Amino acid sequence: MIRLLSTLLIGVSSGAIYSLMALALVLVWRSTRVVNFAQAGQAILSTYIGYEVLTHVNNFWIALLVATIAGACVGALVDVLLIRRLARVSGASANVRPVIATLGLLGLISSGVGLIWGNDLKRIATPVGTHGYTFGHTTIPFSPFNLLIVATAALVMAIFALIFQRTNLGLALRASAFAPETARLAGVRVDRTRTIGWAFAGAAGAVAGLMITPQSALAPNSMDLLLVLGFVAAVIGGLDSLIGAGIGGLILGIGLALILEYVSTSLAFPAAFIVLIIVLLIRPQGLLGKLRGRDA
Amino acid sequence: MSGLVVKELNVSHGAVEAIRGLSFTVAPGSLTAIIGANGAGKTTLLRALSGLKKAQSGSAFWNELSLLGAKPEGLVRAGVVHVADGKSVIPEFTVEENLDLGGLWRSDKKDVVLAKTEILQLFPALATRLKQHAATLSGGERQMVAIGRALMSRPKLLLLDEPSLGLAPKVIASIFDSLNELRKEFGLTIVLVEQNAVSALRVADNGVVINLGELVTAGPASQILSDPALRAAYLGV
């Protein structure tokens, strides 16, 4: 019983990070209809910036704050300097070009980061303990740091939910995503609003990047797996739904944790991709998505 | 020259010339119906006037403001608001969110609240449905939401695309009545694009008849309505 419970908790903790990455991908997808491969690169860059801050001030919270702001700025810049320009190009491959560009940007950031910080593994210390909680004589793998991850992700999700559902900015963001032409005719500056969406995505990705790093290590391509798992979570949730991203991440995290614990460590990641393909085949709209196009 | 002045306007869809050398004027405070068969270029004309579509040549001025080449979100700030057909209501949003969207850009939040109150007085059917998703509304109610959203920005010139589309005659009559009321109460200038020519001309001061992107005639609505040749060719009666 404790084993199952602790597996579930670990699943929630890693799922929370996948949720944040999925959230970043969904925010961009629904505002701009771009699959943003560069999200991994953006998260790498912001995490290195967080790492740099840590080496100077040695305070995780300040590093997290700086990394999040940096992530938001990088996200906004990617939209303004790259995506917005590519969106103006029309033609047969107009929809593909921004996506390919994000792939190029991912490569560029990864190699650029390698040039600046080197390709060796960097470590980031946790602000709270990583030793699992103990119940009676049993110590479970779930640690205060895991709890911190879950709390941080929940906080980020709650802030986004509040912004999107309760504020004028959220209304503009949703309108720009679902009905850009109607939004423009209502006076919303859709381009600027989209850039804010990219900034939010960058911030969410930055939190994911900095929170996942203490448990592994930082290297120029250490977010690649996180990107892929973020995609799987986003697809499970339906790509268009912020709540879906949250739930998709949790389902994926818990599923992977169960397989790792009860089946086999070598099966967990293949299982993630099998889930991805099955979802795409039998429920392409995801668990919460609608089949109908939303980009009318 | 005040009001809306369109001169020698040309708009193309690729190789197809949708609007060809079109000129007409709309006096301030008047209601003008632009009528013509499906494919006459009516919607293209509105899209060019509201900045959604690029014009090839010609000019279009609202008072001193050049409409061609401007962005829709900029024109909204200058009082020129285009209400696209009924589908422009966002179905996933509540009625209130759809209305609020029209006032987001404005800094005078007090007047935004006042505008909303006035809109709900004009369309009482919406007042009880504010928290309802727009997807659950009838066609007529959606049209009220679309017009209401435009009014949230306190427009001076309202460009309306086929507000009668898919509506029952009784609903059409009540929408047109409210347009008339708007014009009188707020001094709005209204350009109404309609396939439903007779109903539109009955409520309008002036009519502009276009066919295949070219002007057929322009004049007082009553005159167009009573011209037997025009009635047979363009009004479908």
Short mmCIF file of C-alpha atoms in Angstrom, two decimals:
data_model
loop_
_atom_site.label_atom_id
_atom_site.label_comp_id
_atom_site.label_asym_id
_atom_site.label_seq_id
_atom_site.Cartn_x
_atom_site.Cartn_y
_atom_site.Cartn_z
CA MET A 1 0.00 0.00 0.00
CA ILE A 2 2.77 2.42 0.93
CA ARG A 3 4.62 1.33 -2.18
CA LEU A 4 1.65 2.15 -4.38
CA LEU A 5 1.01 5.45 -2.63
CA SER A 6 4.62 6.51 -2.90
CA THR A 7 4.70 5.53 -6.58
CA LEU A 8 1.64 7.67 -7.19
CA LEU A 9 3.25 10.59 -5.36
CA ILE A 10 6.44 10.31 -7.42
CA GLY A 11 4.24 10.14 -10.52
CA VAL A 12 2.45 13.33 -9.52
CA SER A 13 5.77 15.06 -8.92
CA SER A 14 7.27 14.22 -12.31
CA GLY A 15 3.85 14.68 -13.93
CA ALA A 16 3.71 18.21 -12.54
CA ILE A 17 6.82 19.10 -14.51
CA TYR A 18 5.48 17.48 -17.68
CA SER A 19 2.32 19.51 -17.12
CA LEU A 20 4.29 22.75 -17.04
CA MET A 21 6.09 21.86 -20.25
CA ALA A 22 2.79 20.80 -21.84
CA LEU A 23 1.28 24.09 -20.70
CA ALA A 24 4.08 25.97 -22.46
CA LEU A 25 3.52 24.03 -25.68
CA VAL A 26 -0.26 24.43 -25.52
CA LEU A 27 -0.03 28.18 -24.91
CA VAL A 28 1.98 28.61 -28.08
CA TRP A 29 0.00 26.12 -30.11
CA ARG A 30 -3.36 27.64 -29.38
CA SER A 31 -2.31 31.23 -29.86
CA THR A 32 -0.16 30.82 -32.94
CA ARG A 33 -0.77 27.28 -34.30
CA VAL A 34 2.94 26.60 -34.11
CA VAL A 35 4.44 23.43 -32.63
CA ASN A 36 7.31 25.01 -30.77
CA PHE A 37 10.31 22.66 -30.73
CA ALA A 38 12.42 25.57 -29.53
CA GLN A 39 10.62 25.36 -26.17
CA ALA A 40 13.30 22.89 -25.07
CA GLY A 41 16.01 25.32 -26.11
CA GLN A 42 14.27 28.22 -24.40
CA ALA A 43 14.04 26.15 -21.20
CA ILE A 44 17.75 25.27 -21.51
CA LEU A 45 18.72 28.89 -21.91
CA SER A 46 16.62 30.09 -18.98
CA THR A 47 17.90 27.24 -16.80
CA TYR A 48 21.52 28.12 -17.59
CA ILE A 49 20.68 31.69 -16.66
CA GLY A 50 19.22 30.37 -13.41
CA TYR A 51 22.38 28.31 -12.91
CA GLU A 52 24.51 31.40 -13.47
CA VAL A 53 22.48 33.35 -10.91
CA LEU A 54 22.89 30.47 -8.44
CA THR A 55 26.67 30.53 -8.76
CA HIS A 56 26.62 34.21 -7.78
CA VAL A 57 23.91 34.56 -5.16
CA ASN A 58 23.33 30.94 -4.12
CA ASN A 59 19.62 31.45 -3.62
CA PHE A 60 17.31 29.05 -5.46
CA TRP A 61 14.31 31.37 -5.25
CA ILE A 62 16.07 34.31 -6.80
CA ALA A 63 17.43 31.99 -9.49
CA LEU A 64 13.92 30.67 -10.15
CA LEU A 65 12.53 34.20 -10.40
CA VAL A 66 15.29 35.40 -12.73
CA ALA A 67 15.04 32.25 -14.88
CA THR A 68 11.25 32.67 -15.17
CA ILE A 69 11.54 36.30 -16.21
CA ALA A 70 14.35 35.41 -18.63
CA GLY A 71 12.21 32.58 -20.03
CA ALA A 72 9.33 35.00 -20.59
CA CYS A 73 11.60 37.50 -22.34
CA VAL A 74 13.14 34.82 -24.56
CA GLY A 75 9.66 33.54 -25.46
CA ALA A 76 8.50 37.03 -26.41
CA LEU A 77 11.65 37.62 -28.46
CA VAL A 78 11.24 34.37 -30.37
CA ASP A 79 7.75 35.47 -31.36
CA VAL A 80 8.63 39.04 -32.29
CA LEU A 81 11.91 38.35 -34.09
CA LEU A 82 11.10 35.05 -35.74
CA ILE A 83 7.54 33.74 -35.69
CA ARG A 84 5.73 37.00 -36.43
CA ARG A 85 7.93 37.58 -39.46
CA LEU A 86 7.46 34.06 -40.76
CA ALA A 87 3.70 34.30 -40.27
CA ARG A 88 3.62 37.14 -42.81
CA VAL A 89 5.06 34.89 -45.51
CA SER A 90 2.31 33.19 -47.45
CA GLY A 91 2.52 30.31 -49.86
CA ALA A 92 2.27 26.56 -50.00
CA SER A 93 4.54 25.78 -47.06
CA ALA A 94 3.55 28.80 -44.95
CA ASN A 95 2.33 26.65 -42.05
CA VAL A 96 5.45 24.49 -41.95
CA ARG A 97 8.07 27.23 -42.02
CA PRO A 98 7.61 28.50 -38.45
CA VAL A 99 7.78 24.92 -37.13
CA ILE A 100 11.00 24.18 -39.02
CA ALA A 101 12.33 27.51 -37.78
CA THR A 102 11.70 26.47 -34.17
CA LEU A 103 13.66 23.26 -34.83
CA GLY A 104 16.51 25.36 -36.17
CA LEU A 105 16.30 27.63 -33.17
CA LEU A 106 16.46 24.62 -30.82
CA GLY A 107 19.72 23.55 -32.45
CA LEU A 108 21.05 27.08 -32.38
CA ILE A 109 20.30 27.62 -28.70
CA SER A 110 21.70 24.22 -27.68
CA SER A 111 24.98 24.81 -29.48
CA GLY A 112 25.15 28.45 -28.38
CA VAL A 113 24.66 27.44 -24.76
CA GLY A 114 27.42 24.83 -25.20
CA LEU A 115 29.78 27.54 -26.44
CA ILE A 116 29.06 29.79 -23.46
CA TRP A 117 28.82 27.33 -20.60
CA GLY A 118 30.59 24.26 -22.03
CA ASN A 119 29.16 20.82 -22.65
CA ASP A 120 29.94 19.30 -19.25
CA LEU A 121 27.16 18.48 -16.82
CA LYS A 122 26.19 21.24 -14.39
CA ARG A 123 24.53 20.51 -11.08
CA ILE A 124 21.96 22.61 -9.34
CA ALA A 125 21.46 22.16 -5.61
CA THR A 126 17.94 21.87 -4.27
CA PRO A 127 16.60 24.50 -1.88
CA VAL A 128 14.97 21.80 0.28
CA GLY A 129 15.86 18.21 1.15
CA THR A 130 15.81 15.41 -1.38
CA HIS A 131 15.74 12.68 1.24
CA GLY A 132 12.37 10.92 1.14
CA TYR A 133 9.80 11.28 3.88
CA THR A 134 9.81 8.54 6.50
CA PHE A 135 6.67 6.84 7.83
CA GLY A 136 7.44 4.57 10.77
CA HIS A 137 10.24 2.38 9.43
CA THR A 138 9.62 3.03 5.76
CA THR A 139 11.28 5.78 3.81
CA ILE A 140 9.52 6.62 0.56
CA PRO A 141 11.24 8.21 -2.45
CA PHE A 142 8.91 11.25 -2.29
CA SER A 143 10.96 14.09 -0.76
CA PRO A 144 10.36 17.68 0.32
CA PHE A 145 11.78 18.71 -3.03
CA ASN A 146 9.12 16.63 -4.81
CA LEU A 147 6.51 18.35 -2.70
CA LEU A 148 8.01 21.69 -3.71
CA ILE A 149 7.78 20.73 -7.38
CA VAL A 150 4.10 19.84 -7.03
CA ALA A 151 3.34 23.02 -5.09
CA THR A 152 5.20 25.23 -7.57
CA ALA A 153 3.48 23.65 -10.57
CA ALA A 154 0.11 23.96 -8.86
CA LEU A 155 0.81 27.62 -8.12
CA VAL A 156 1.82 28.33 -11.73
CA MET A 157 -1.31 26.55 -12.99
CA ALA A 158 -3.50 28.48 -10.55
CA ILE A 159 -2.00 31.80 -11.63
CA PHE A 160 -2.58 30.96 -15.29
CA ALA A 161 -6.13 29.80 -14.59
CA LEU A 162 -6.82 33.06 -12.78
CA ILE A 163 -5.33 35.18 -15.57
CA PHE A 164 -7.13 33.32 -18.32
CA GLN A 165 -10.54 33.09 -16.70
CA ARG A 166 -10.75 36.25 -14.62
CA THR A 167 -8.82 39.05 -16.26
CA ASN A 168 -9.17 41.24 -19.34
CA LEU A 169 -5.77 40.06 -20.50
CA GLY A 170 -7.02 36.47 -20.28
CA LEU A 171 -10.11 37.34 -22.29
CA ALA A 172 -7.92 38.95 -24.96
CA LEU A 173 -5.59 35.93 -24.95
CA ARG A 174 -8.45 33.49 -25.37
CA ALA A 175 -10.14 35.56 -28.07
CA SER A 176 -6.87 35.96 -29.97
CA ALA A 177 -6.35 32.21 -29.80
CA PHE A 178 -9.83 31.04 -30.79
CA ALA A 179 -11.08 33.82 -33.07
CA PRO A 180 -8.25 36.13 -34.11
CA GLU A 181 -10.26 37.97 -36.75
CA THR A 182 -13.17 38.60 -34.41
CA ALA A 183 -10.70 39.76 -31.77
CA ARG A 184 -9.12 42.25 -34.18
CA LEU A 185 -12.53 43.58 -35.18
CA ALA A 186 -13.24 44.07 -31.48
CA GLY A 187 -10.11 46.19 -31.20
CA VAL A 188 -7.78 43.62 -29.62
CA ARG A 189 -4.15 44.00 -30.73
CA VAL A 190 -3.82 40.33 -31.59
CA ASP A 191 -0.11 40.38 -32.47
CA ARG A 192 0.85 41.88 -29.11
CA THR A 193 -1.51 39.56 -27.27
CA ARG A 194 0.10 36.56 -28.96
CA THR A 195 3.52 37.76 -27.90
CA ILE A 196 2.25 37.82 -24.31
CA GLY A 197 1.12 34.22 -24.84
CA TRP A 198 4.63 33.31 -25.98
CA ALA A 199 6.05 35.07 -22.92
CA PHE A 200 3.75 33.08 -20.62
CA ALA A 201 4.81 29.89 -22.39
CA GLY A 202 8.46 30.81 -21.94
CA ALA A 203 7.87 31.43 -18.25
CA ALA A 204 6.11 28.08 -17.75
CA GLY A 205 8.87 26.27 -19.64
CA ALA A 206 11.50 28.05 -17.54
CA VAL A 207 9.88 26.89 -14.30
CA ALA A 208 9.73 23.33 -15.68
CA GLY A 209 13.39 23.51 -16.70
CA LEU A 210 14.70 24.76 -13.39
CA MET A 211 12.53 22.38 -11.35
CA ILE A 212 13.55 19.25 -13.25
CA THR A 213 17.29 20.00 -13.25
CA PRO A 214 18.21 19.36 -9.57
CA GLN A 215 17.11 15.73 -9.92
CA SER A 216 19.29 15.16 -12.95
CA ALA A 217 21.84 17.57 -14.42
CA LEU A 218 22.08 20.43 -16.83
CA ALA A 219 23.63 20.04 -20.27
CA PRO A 220 22.99 21.76 -23.60
CA ASN A 221 20.51 19.08 -24.63
CA SER A 222 19.21 17.92 -21.26
CA MET A 223 15.66 19.20 -21.94
CA ASP A 224 15.08 17.10 -25.05
CA LEU A 225 13.32 14.30 -23.19
CA LEU A 226 11.27 16.83 -21.22
CA LEU A 227 10.16 18.40 -24.51
CA VAL A 228 9.02 15.07 -25.88
CA LEU A 229 7.20 14.14 -22.68
CA GLY A 230 5.64 17.60 -22.64
CA PHE A 231 4.34 16.93 -26.13
CA VAL A 232 2.93 13.56 -25.08
CA ALA A 233 1.17 15.22 -22.12
CA ALA A 234 -0.14 18.03 -24.33
CA VAL A 235 -1.46 15.55 -26.89
CA ILE A 236 -3.16 13.49 -24.17
CA GLY A 237 -4.80 16.69 -22.96
CA GLY A 238 -5.89 17.75 -26.41
CA LEU A 239 -3.28 20.41 -27.36
CA ASP A 240 -5.82 23.23 -27.12
CA SER A 241 -6.70 22.96 -23.47
CA LEU A 242 -4.75 24.40 -20.55
CA ILE A 243 -6.57 22.13 -18.11
CA GLY A 244 -5.88 19.30 -20.53
CA ALA A 245 -2.16 20.05 -20.33
CA GLY A 246 -2.31 19.79 -16.55
CA ILE A 247 -4.26 16.55 -16.55
CA GLY A 248 -2.24 15.10 -19.44
CA GLY A 249 0.99 15.70 -17.52
CA LEU A 250 -0.36 14.03 -14.40
CA ILE A 251 -1.66 11.01 -16.33
CA LEU A 252 1.69 10.62 -18.05
CA GLY A 253 3.70 11.09 -14.85
CA ILE A 254 1.64 8.60 -12.87
CA GLY A 255 1.57 6.11 -15.76
CA LEU A 256 5.33 6.23 -16.18
CA ALA A 257 5.91 5.93 -12.42
CA LEU A 258 3.66 2.85 -12.23
CA ILE A 259 5.43 1.16 -15.13
CA LEU A 260 8.86 2.01 -13.70
CA GLU A 261 7.92 0.61 -10.31
CA TYR A 262 5.85 -2.43 -11.21
CA VAL A 263 6.83 -3.46 -14.72
CA SER A 264 10.26 -2.55 -15.90
CA THR A 265 12.52 0.48 -15.97
CA SER A 266 13.36 -0.14 -19.57
CA LEU A 267 9.71 -0.18 -20.62
CA ALA A 268 8.68 3.20 -19.20
CA PHE A 269 9.78 5.43 -22.07
CA PRO A 270 8.70 3.15 -24.88
CA ALA A 271 5.35 3.06 -23.07
CA ALA A 272 5.13 6.86 -23.20
CA PHE A 273 5.49 6.81 -26.95
CA ILE A 274 3.08 3.93 -27.34
CA VAL A 275 0.55 6.01 -25.40
CA LEU A 276 1.27 8.98 -27.67
CA ILE A 277 0.65 6.95 -30.81
CA ILE A 278 -2.45 5.25 -29.42
CA VAL A 279 -3.95 8.60 -28.39
CA LEU A 280 -3.20 10.06 -31.82
CA LEU A 281 -4.80 7.05 -33.51
CA ILE A 282 -7.94 6.59 -31.47
CA ARG A 283 -8.56 9.95 -29.87
CA PRO A 284 -6.67 12.58 -31.85
CA GLN A 285 -8.54 15.38 -30.13
CA GLY A 286 -7.09 14.22 -26.78
CA LEU A 287 -9.05 13.66 -23.60
CA LEU A 288 -10.38 17.20 -23.31
CA GLY A 289 -10.00 18.53 -26.82
CA LYS A 290 -12.75 18.88 -29.36
CA LEU A 291 -12.43 17.29 -32.77
CA ARG A 292 -13.78 20.38 -34.48
CA GLY A 293 -11.16 22.94 -35.52
CA ARG A 294 -10.87 25.90 -33.22
CA ASP A 295 -8.94 28.20 -35.47
CA ALA A 296 -11.95 29.53 -37.38
CA MET B 1 -16.30 66.15 -47.26
CA SER B 2 -17.64 64.36 -44.25
CA GLY B 3 -19.16 60.94 -43.86
CA LEU B 4 -17.94 57.88 -45.72
CA VAL B 5 -16.53 58.62 -49.17
CA VAL B 6 -15.44 55.72 -51.35
CA LYS B 7 -13.77 56.57 -54.66
CA GLU B 8 -12.74 54.33 -57.54
CA LEU B 9 -12.17 51.40 -55.21
CA ASN B 10 -10.65 48.22 -56.64
CA VAL B 11 -10.25 45.05 -54.56
CA SER B 12 -9.11 41.68 -55.92
CA HIS B 13 -9.03 38.11 -54.68
CA GLY B 14 -5.94 36.93 -56.54
CA ALA B 15 -6.83 37.27 -60.21
CA VAL B 16 -10.52 37.88 -59.55
CA GLU B 17 -11.59 41.50 -59.33
CA ALA B 18 -14.22 41.50 -56.60
CA ILE B 19 -14.75 45.28 -56.48
CA ARG B 20 -14.25 47.29 -59.65
CA GLY B 21 -14.03 51.08 -59.67
CA LEU B 22 -16.69 51.46 -57.00
CA SER B 23 -17.60 54.97 -55.81
CA PHE B 24 -20.33 56.02 -53.39
CA THR B 25 -20.88 58.27 -50.40
CA VAL B 26 -22.67 57.78 -47.10
CA ALA B 27 -23.89 60.88 -45.29
CA PRO B 28 -23.09 61.13 -41.56
CA GLY B 29 -25.94 59.87 -39.41
CA SER B 30 -27.61 57.99 -42.23
CA LEU B 31 -28.39 54.33 -42.68
CA THR B 32 -27.26 53.06 -46.07
CA ALA B 33 -28.05 49.60 -47.39
CA ILE B 34 -25.60 48.05 -49.82
CA ILE B 35 -27.44 45.42 -51.74
CA GLY B 36 -26.71 42.98 -54.49
CA ALA B 37 -26.82 39.29 -55.26
CA ASN B 38 -24.57 36.71 -53.65
CA GLY B 39 -21.08 37.26 -55.07
CA ALA B 40 -21.68 40.92 -55.88
CA GLY B 41 -18.68 41.84 -53.70
CA LYS B 42 -20.59 43.21 -50.71
CA THR B 43 -18.62 41.36 -48.04
CA THR B 44 -15.31 42.10 -49.79
CA LEU B 45 -16.22 45.78 -49.77
CA LEU B 46 -16.79 45.77 -46.00
CA ARG B 47 -13.60 43.81 -45.40
CA ALA B 48 -11.66 46.42 -47.39
CA LEU B 49 -13.27 49.27 -45.46
CA SER B 50 -12.45 47.70 -42.08
CA GLY B 51 -8.82 46.87 -42.85
CA LEU B 52 -9.23 43.10 -43.12
CA LYS B 53 -8.58 43.08 -46.85
CA LYS B 54 -6.06 45.02 -48.89
CA ALA B 55 -7.42 47.20 -51.68
CA GLN B 56 -5.55 47.42 -54.98
CA SER B 57 -6.40 51.05 -55.71
CA GLY B 58 -8.82 53.85 -55.00
CA SER B 59 -9.58 55.61 -51.75
CA ALA B 60 -11.98 55.36 -48.84
CA PHE B 61 -12.26 58.06 -46.23
CA TRP B 62 -14.29 58.30 -43.05
CA ASN B 63 -14.27 62.03 -42.47
CA GLU B 64 -10.53 62.81 -42.54
CA LEU B 65 -9.43 59.25 -41.84
CA SER B 66 -8.16 57.04 -44.65
CA LEU B 67 -9.54 53.54 -44.19
CA LEU B 68 -7.40 51.77 -46.74
CA GLY B 69 -4.16 50.36 -45.37
CA ALA B 70 -5.23 50.80 -41.75
CA LYS B 71 -5.42 47.87 -39.33
CA PRO B 72 -8.84 46.78 -38.05
CA GLU B 73 -7.77 47.23 -34.41
CA GLY B 74 -6.65 50.76 -35.27
CA LEU B 75 -9.88 51.61 -37.05
CA VAL B 76 -11.89 50.38 -34.06
CA ARG B 77 -10.06 52.98 -31.98
CA ALA B 78 -11.05 55.61 -34.54
CA GLY B 79 -14.72 54.65 -34.29
CA VAL B 80 -15.03 52.46 -37.38
CA VAL B 81 -16.35 49.05 -36.36
CA HIS B 82 -17.14 46.11 -38.61
CA VAL B 83 -19.60 43.48 -37.45
CA ALA B 84 -18.90 40.38 -39.53
CA ASP B 85 -21.78 37.97 -40.04
CA GLY B 86 -23.39 36.07 -37.13
CA LYS B 87 -20.60 33.53 -36.93
CA SER B 88 -18.37 36.24 -35.48
CA VAL B 89 -19.74 35.60 -32.00
CA ILE B 90 -17.30 33.38 -30.12
CA PRO B 91 -19.40 30.34 -29.14
CA GLU B 92 -17.09 29.17 -26.32
CA PHE B 93 -17.41 32.53 -24.57
CA THR B 94 -20.30 33.60 -22.42
CA VAL B 95 -22.55 36.39 -23.64
CA GLU B 96 -20.88 38.74 -21.19
CA GLU B 97 -17.38 37.79 -22.31
CA ASN B 98 -18.38 38.37 -25.93
CA LEU B 99 -19.65 41.82 -25.02
CA ASP B 100 -16.67 42.65 -22.78
CA LEU B 101 -14.31 41.81 -25.62
CA GLY B 102 -15.52 44.91 -27.47
CA GLY B 103 -14.55 47.20 -24.61
CA LEU B 104 -11.17 45.68 -23.72
CA TRP B 105 -9.11 48.27 -25.58
CA ARG B 106 -10.82 51.24 -23.95
CA SER B 107 -9.29 53.05 -21.01
CA ASP B 108 -12.52 54.75 -19.96
CA LYS B 109 -13.77 51.78 -17.94
CA LYS B 110 -16.66 53.76 -16.44
CA ASP B 111 -18.08 54.38 -19.88
CA VAL B 112 -17.54 50.72 -20.81
CA VAL B 113 -19.82 49.77 -17.93
CA LEU B 114 -22.34 52.39 -19.03
CA ALA B 115 -22.21 51.17 -22.61
CA LYS B 116 -22.94 47.63 -21.45
CA THR B 117 -25.98 48.82 -19.49
CA GLU B 118 -27.29 50.64 -22.55
CA ILE B 119 -26.75 47.62 -24.77
CA LEU B 120 -28.70 45.42 -22.36
CA GLN B 121 -31.53 47.96 -22.43
CA LEU B 122 -31.50 47.85 -26.21
CA PHE B 123 -31.40 44.03 -26.25
CA PRO B 124 -33.19 42.93 -23.05
CA ALA B 125 -33.08 39.30 -24.22
CA LEU B 126 -29.35 39.29 -23.49
CA ALA B 127 -29.66 40.63 -19.96
CA THR B 128 -30.86 37.31 -18.55
CA ARG B 129 -28.31 35.31 -20.52
CA LEU B 130 -25.07 37.06 -19.60
CA LYS B 131 -23.49 33.98 -18.06
CA GLN B 132 -24.71 31.65 -20.77
CA HIS B 133 -22.34 30.39 -23.46
CA ALA B 134 -22.98 32.07 -26.79
CA ALA B 135 -23.20 28.61 -28.38
CA THR B 136 -26.59 28.17 -26.69
CA LEU B 137 -28.09 31.32 -28.21
CA SER B 138 -30.50 31.56 -31.11
CA GLY B 139 -29.40 33.17 -34.36
CA GLY B 140 -31.14 36.43 -33.51
CA GLU B 141 -29.59 36.59 -30.06
CA ARG B 142 -26.15 35.96 -31.55
CA GLN B 143 -26.67 38.87 -33.88
CA MET B 144 -27.61 41.03 -30.89
CA VAL B 145 -24.38 39.96 -29.17
CA ALA B 146 -22.34 40.78 -32.29
CA ILE B 147 -23.91 44.22 -32.60
CA GLY B 148 -23.69 44.73 -28.86
CA ARG B 149 -19.98 43.94 -28.88
CA ALA B 150 -19.47 46.59 -31.56
CA LEU B 151 -21.42 49.15 -29.50
CA MET B 152 -19.14 48.54 -26.52
CA SER B 153 -16.47 50.53 -28.35
CA ARG B 154 -18.80 53.52 -28.91
CA PRO B 155 -18.47 53.44 -32.69
CA LYS B 156 -19.24 56.32 -35.03
CA LEU B 157 -19.45 54.25 -38.20
CA LEU B 158 -20.92 50.77 -38.00
CA LEU B 159 -20.31 48.37 -40.89
CA LEU B 160 -22.76 45.50 -40.67
CA ASP B 161 -22.43 42.36 -42.76
CA GLU B 162 -25.69 40.49 -43.39
CA PRO B 163 -27.25 40.75 -39.94
CA SER B 164 -30.36 39.02 -41.31
CA LEU B 165 -28.50 35.90 -42.46
CA GLY B 166 -30.37 32.77 -41.41
CA LEU B 167 -32.91 34.64 -39.27
CA ALA B 168 -36.70 34.43 -39.30
CA PRO B 169 -38.52 37.45 -40.80
CA LYS B 170 -39.86 38.55 -37.43
CA VAL B 171 -36.38 38.49 -35.89
CA ILE B 172 -34.98 40.38 -38.89
CA ALA B 173 -37.60 43.08 -38.40
CA SER B 174 -36.70 43.50 -34.73
CA ILE B 175 -32.95 43.65 -35.47
CA PHE B 176 -33.55 46.28 -38.14
CA ASP B 177 -35.76 48.24 -35.76
CA SER B 178 -33.00 48.31 -33.20
CA LEU B 179 -30.58 49.55 -35.85
CA ASN B 180 -32.89 52.43 -36.54
CA GLU B 181 -33.12 53.15 -32.84
CA LEU B 182 -29.32 53.11 -32.56
CA ARG B 183 -28.95 55.56 -35.35
CA LYS B 184 -31.40 57.98 -33.78
CA GLU B 185 -30.16 57.64 -30.22
CA PHE B 186 -26.42 57.58 -30.78
CA GLY B 187 -26.13 59.44 -34.06
CA LEU B 188 -24.45 56.41 -35.59
CA THR B 189 -23.74 56.16 -39.28
CA ILE B 190 -24.63 52.67 -40.41
CA VAL B 191 -23.61 50.83 -43.55
CA LEU B 192 -25.67 47.70 -43.87
CA VAL B 193 -24.71 45.02 -46.37
CA GLU B 194 -27.70 42.86 -47.19
CA GLN B 195 -28.88 40.16 -49.50
CA ASN B 196 -32.31 40.61 -48.00
CA ALA B 197 -32.73 43.73 -50.12
CA VAL B 198 -36.36 44.70 -49.55
CA SER B 199 -36.24 44.54 -45.75
CA ALA B 200 -32.97 46.44 -45.73
CA LEU B 201 -34.19 49.18 -48.06
CA ARG B 202 -37.36 49.64 -46.02
CA VAL B 203 -35.34 50.61 -43.00
CA ALA B 204 -32.55 52.45 -44.85
CA ASP B 205 -32.36 56.10 -45.96
CA ASN B 206 -30.25 55.32 -48.97
CA GLY B 207 -29.39 52.32 -51.07
CA VAL B 208 -26.32 51.37 -53.06
CA VAL B 209 -26.91 48.57 -55.56
CA ILE B 210 -23.85 46.69 -56.74
CA ASN B 211 -23.48 43.86 -59.20
CA LEU B 212 -20.30 41.89 -59.92
CA GLY B 213 -18.29 44.47 -58.01
CA GLU B 214 -19.58 47.47 -59.94
CA LEU B 215 -22.01 50.20 -59.01
CA VAL B 216 -25.45 49.79 -60.56
CA THR B 217 -27.15 52.71 -58.88
CA ALA B 218 -27.19 54.71 -55.67
CA GLY B 219 -29.96 56.87 -54.30
CA PRO B 220 -32.77 57.20 -51.78
CA ALA B 221 -33.96 53.80 -50.63
CA SER B 222 -37.59 54.58 -51.48
CA GLN B 223 -36.62 55.40 -55.05
CA ILE B 224 -34.79 52.10 -55.51
CA LEU B 225 -37.68 50.21 -53.96
CA SER B 226 -40.16 51.78 -56.40
CA ASP B 227 -38.08 51.30 -59.54
CA PRO B 228 -39.64 48.34 -61.38
CA ALA B 229 -36.49 47.52 -63.35
CA LEU B 230 -34.30 47.48 -60.25
CA ARG B 231 -36.88 45.47 -58.35
CA ALA B 232 -36.92 42.81 -61.03
CA ALA B 233 -33.16 42.67 -61.53
CA TYR B 234 -31.76 43.03 -58.01
CA LEU B 235 -34.43 42.84 -55.36
CA GLY B 236 -35.83 39.49 -56.41
CA VAL B 237 -39.44 40.70 -56.34
#
